[in-house]
Each structure stands twice: as C-alpha cells, then as structure tokens.
Amino acid sequence: RTVYVNGEYLPETEAKVSIFDRAFLMADGVYEVTSVLGGKLIDFDGHAKRLARSLKELDMKAPCTEDELLAIHRELVARNEITDGLVYLQVTRGSAGDRDFAFPDPETTEPTLVLFTQNKPGLADSPAAKTGIKVISLEDIRWGRRDIKTVQLLYPSMAKMAAKKAGCDDAWFVEDGKVTEGSSNNAYIVKGGKIITRELSHDILHGITRAAVLRFAKEAQMVVEERSFTIEEAQQADEAFVTSASSFVMPVVELDGAQIGTGTPGPVAARLREIYLEESLKLAV
Ligand code: PLP
C-alpha cells in the first residue's frame, strides 16, 4: 500500500514519523475519515471543513490548503486502486525533538500530515445494515471537548472491547442520564415517525454524516427533533440507528439486552440509508 507522509508518497513500510511526535507522546493530533464509494470521496468538503475547525480549536497550523488535501486524497485513492474504502487523515502538532507539555513554537515546528487508505470492497453493502447492530450503554467518561476530532481514542477503544465481550457490536455513551453519542458514531431514535438526535454542543462530535442525513431527512419532509434522550426512551422507541462516515446509516436493534421496535431494521433507518447513499454519491468528488 502507498501512504502519504509530509509531502511524500511512500510504501507503508518506508513511512516514518518521529518518536517525539506529539501525537505519539500526547495524543496531540486530529483526524478525519472519509469514505470512498465507486472511487469517489463522500462528503469530502464537510470533512475538510471540520478538520480546519479542529485545527483552529487546538491552535494548530494547517499543513496545507483544502485543494491540496483533496489532491492528496485523490492521488492515494488512485495509487491504491480503491473503489470502495476509506481514507484516513491525521494532522499532528509535530515534533519539537523532545518531550514537553508546552506547545512547541509554531514558527519553527511543522505539523505532521499522514494519510493512508483502507480497502473495503462492498462498503455500502454491509451485512450488518440488513440485520442491525446490538449496543450496550456505558458511562461517558471522555473529556469535555468531544466536538474536536482528536486521536485520543482510548476510551472508545475500551468501549468497543466491552461491547464485544458482552456479545454486542458497539456502545452508546451516557452522561447525566442522557445518551451523548456512540463510541464512533452519532446516535438517533425514531418515535412516532419523528427522528430524534442530540443537539450539537461540545458534548458530541459534529458528525459530517449527521449533518447530511438531517438535511436529506428534512428535504424528504421527515420531522427532526434535536434533543437528548435516555436509554429507557431509546429502548421504547420504534427504531434506533447510528451514523458515521464509515457506516453511513446503521440500524440499532438491541440496547442493553432490550429489543428495539421489532428487533429488525426499521423503515425510517432503511429509507435514510438509501437516501444518504444515493444523494451523497451524487455529490461525491
Ligand atoms: N461521533 C464520534 C465519537 C465519532 O468518532 C464519529 C466518527 O468517527 C462520529 C460521531 C461520526 O462522525 P462522521 O459522520 O463525521 O464520521
């Protein structure tokens, strides 16, 4: 596989980053995952804009322009012959050649930019979308700026492991009795035809798929309510689902052992998945 590191396209075995890189030592980095369908990038503009916001919120320098980022994405997709898959991008504050809590001088320290692809044939035809997934709930003990897409992913990793141990697929996080989001996706319930999902704040990641799905839902005259909800409310909902760049719209059919709705993917989630795939493909670059 060919990967990109700081201006160079290299075989993955030759790619190198400093051991003093602040992402390695302090999780001082941000990332984006963009899906590729039919060789085209889905929601690229949204991901590029959110990357710029994450960088700004952390006082980090942008490694290059949005146009340059798009060119790098396309070049990697082409070189690795990706039809369906993902492009992972990471920007870190770079390395000052030592370990120090204080940020290094941005005048003399260049950010590190790394991109690689993951080949996922049939990404849009995931069998899980037909059966739905099972989730468990866990206390949300992440930091208070979940709107910034940092590489600090230890707790989400632990949550996925706990879900797996419980015979489930993923976890939903709960804070003050209300669902924040999934471990790597935004969470929704459907009740009486209404699509309910937590409002945007520092408590959740502002999902690019979430923004697109809510826009398409409103365009299709579906009712959207942005508010938080409890686990009990979700267990009694007609449907539940999650959204993310890599899973699109994924039905959730079980929560903490309780079946949601009929225990199979519901019509709203199925329709939103269809609309999202169709409309976002039209806008793909
Ligand atoms: N919430 C969290 C915590 C995530 O990690 C992700 C994606 O990685 C999302 C939500 C969904 O965001 P997006 O739709 O931009 O992939």
CSV table of N, CA and C and ligand atoms in Angstrom, one decimal, residues 31-33 43 47 50 142 146 149 153 156 173 181-188 204-211 243-248 276, ligand 1:
chain,number,residue,atom,x,y,z
A,31,TYR,N,-7.9,14.0,13.4
A,31,TYR,CA,-8.0,13.2,12.3
A,31,TYR,C,-9.4,13.3,11.6
A,32,GLU,N,-9.5,12.7,10.4
A,32,GLU,CA,-10.7,12.6,9.7
A,32,GLU,C,-10.7,11.3,8.9
A,33,VAL,N,-11.9,10.7,8.7
A,33,VAL,CA,-12.1,9.5,7.9
A,33,VAL,C,-13.1,9.8,6.9
A,43,ASP,N,-18.7,13.3,0.9
A,43,ASP,CA,-18.7,14.4,1.9
A,43,ASP,C,-17.3,15.0,2.1
A,47,HIS,N,-15.7,17.0,5.6
A,47,HIS,CA,-14.6,16.6,6.4
A,47,HIS,C,-13.4,17.6,6.4
A,50,ARG,N,-14.4,20.4,8.8
A,50,ARG,CA,-14.3,20.0,10.2
A,50,ARG,C,-12.9,19.9,10.6
A,142,ARG,N,-15.4,10.5,28.7
A,142,ARG,CA,-14.4,11.2,27.8
A,142,ARG,C,-14.3,12.7,28.3
A,146,ARG,N,-15.6,17.0,23.0
A,146,ARG,CA,-15.8,15.9,22.0
A,146,ARG,C,-16.1,16.4,20.7
A,149,LYS,N,-12.1,16.5,16.9
A,149,LYS,CA,-11.9,15.1,16.5
A,149,LYS,C,-10.4,14.7,16.7
A,153,LEU,N,-8.3,8.2,21.5
A,153,LEU,CA,-9.4,7.3,21.3
A,153,LEU,C,-9.4,6.0,22.2
A,156,PRO,N,-13.0,5.1,23.7
A,156,PRO,CA,-13.8,4.5,22.7
A,156,PRO,C,-13.3,3.1,22.3
A,173,PHE,N,-22.7,6.1,24.7
A,173,PHE,CA,-22.3,6.7,25.9
A,173,PHE,C,-23.4,7.5,26.5
A,181,GLU,N,-23.5,10.0,22.5
A,181,GLU,CA,-23.4,9.5,21.1
A,181,GLU,C,-22.8,8.1,21.2
A,182,GLY,N,-22.6,7.5,20.0
A,182,GLY,CA,-22.0,6.2,20.0
A,182,GLY,C,-20.5,6.3,20.1
A,183,SER,N,-19.8,5.2,20.3
A,183,SER,CA,-18.3,5.3,20.5
A,183,SER,C,-17.6,5.8,19.3
A,184,SER,N,-18.2,5.7,18.1
A,184,SER,CA,-17.6,6.3,16.9
A,184,SER,C,-18.7,6.6,15.9
A,185,ASN,N,-19.8,7.1,16.5
A,185,ASN,CA,-20.9,7.5,15.6
A,185,ASN,C,-21.9,8.3,16.3
A,186,ASN,N,-22.8,9.0,15.7
A,186,ASN,CA,-23.9,9.7,16.3
A,186,ASN,C,-25.1,8.8,16.5
A,187,ALA,N,-25.9,9.0,17.5
A,187,ALA,CA,-27.0,8.2,17.9
A,187,ALA,C,-28.3,8.8,17.7
A,188,TYR,N,-29.3,8.0,17.3
A,188,TYR,CA,-30.6,8.5,16.9
A,188,TYR,C,-31.7,7.5,17.4
A,204,ILE,N,-20.6,16.3,21.9
A,204,ILE,CA,-20.6,15.3,20.9
A,204,ILE,C,-19.8,15.8,19.7
A,205,LEU,N,-19.4,14.8,18.9
A,205,LEU,CA,-18.7,15.2,17.6
A,205,LEU,C,-19.8,15.6,16.6
A,206,HIS,N,-19.5,16.7,15.9
A,206,HIS,CA,-20.5,17.2,14.9
A,206,HIS,C,-20.3,16.4,13.7
A,207,GLY,N,-21.0,15.3,13.6
A,207,GLY,CA,-20.8,14.3,12.6
A,207,GLY,C,-21.1,14.9,11.2
A,208,ILE,N,-20.3,14.6,10.3
A,208,ILE,CA,-20.5,15.1,8.9
A,208,ILE,C,-21.7,14.3,8.3
A,209,THR,N,-21.7,13.0,8.6
A,209,THR,CA,-22.8,12.2,8.1
A,209,THR,C,-24.1,12.6,8.8
A,210,ARG,N,-24.1,13.0,10.1
A,210,ARG,CA,-25.2,13.5,10.8
A,210,ARG,C,-25.8,14.7,10.0
A,211,ALA,N,-24.9,15.7,9.7
A,211,ALA,CA,-25.4,16.9,9.1
A,211,ALA,C,-26.1,16.6,7.7
A,243,THR,N,-25.1,7.0,12.8
A,243,THR,CA,-24.5,7.4,11.5
A,243,THR,C,-23.0,7.7,11.7
A,244,SER,N,-22.2,7.4,10.7
A,244,SER,CA,-20.8,7.8,10.6
A,244,SER,C,-20.3,7.7,9.2
A,245,ALA,N,-19.2,8.2,8.9
A,245,ALA,CA,-18.6,8.2,7.6
A,245,ALA,C,-18.4,6.8,7.1
A,246,SER,N,-18.0,5.9,8.0
A,246,SER,CA,-17.7,4.5,7.5
A,246,SER,C,-18.9,3.6,7.6
A,247,SER,N,-20.0,3.9,8.3
A,247,SER,CA,-21.1,3.0,8.4
A,247,SER,C,-22.4,3.6,7.8
A,248,PHE,N,-22.3,4.9,7.3
A,248,PHE,CA,-23.4,5.6,6.7
A,248,PHE,C,-24.6,5.7,7.7
A,276,TYR,N,-29.3,8.6,1.9
A,276,TYR,CA,-28.0,9.1,2.1
A,276,TYR,C,-27.0,8.6,1.1
B,1,PLP,N1,-19.1,10.6,17.0
B,1,PLP,C1,-17.9,10.1,17.2
B,1,PLP,C2,-17.4,10.0,18.6
B,1,PLP,C3,-17.1,9.6,16.2
B,1,PLP,O1,-15.9,9.1,16.4
B,1,PLP,C4,-17.6,9.7,14.8
B,1,PLP,C5,-16.8,9.3,13.7
B,1,PLP,O2,-15.7,8.9,13.8
B,1,PLP,C6,-18.9,10.2,14.6
B,1,PLP,C7,-19.6,10.7,15.7
B,1,PLP,C8,-19.5,10.4,13.3
B,1,PLP,O3,-18.9,11.4,12.5
B,1,PLP,P1,-18.8,11.4,11.0
B,1,PLP,O4,-20.2,11.2,10.5
B,1,PLP,O5,-18.3,12.7,10.6
B,1,PLP,O6,-18.0,10.2,10.6
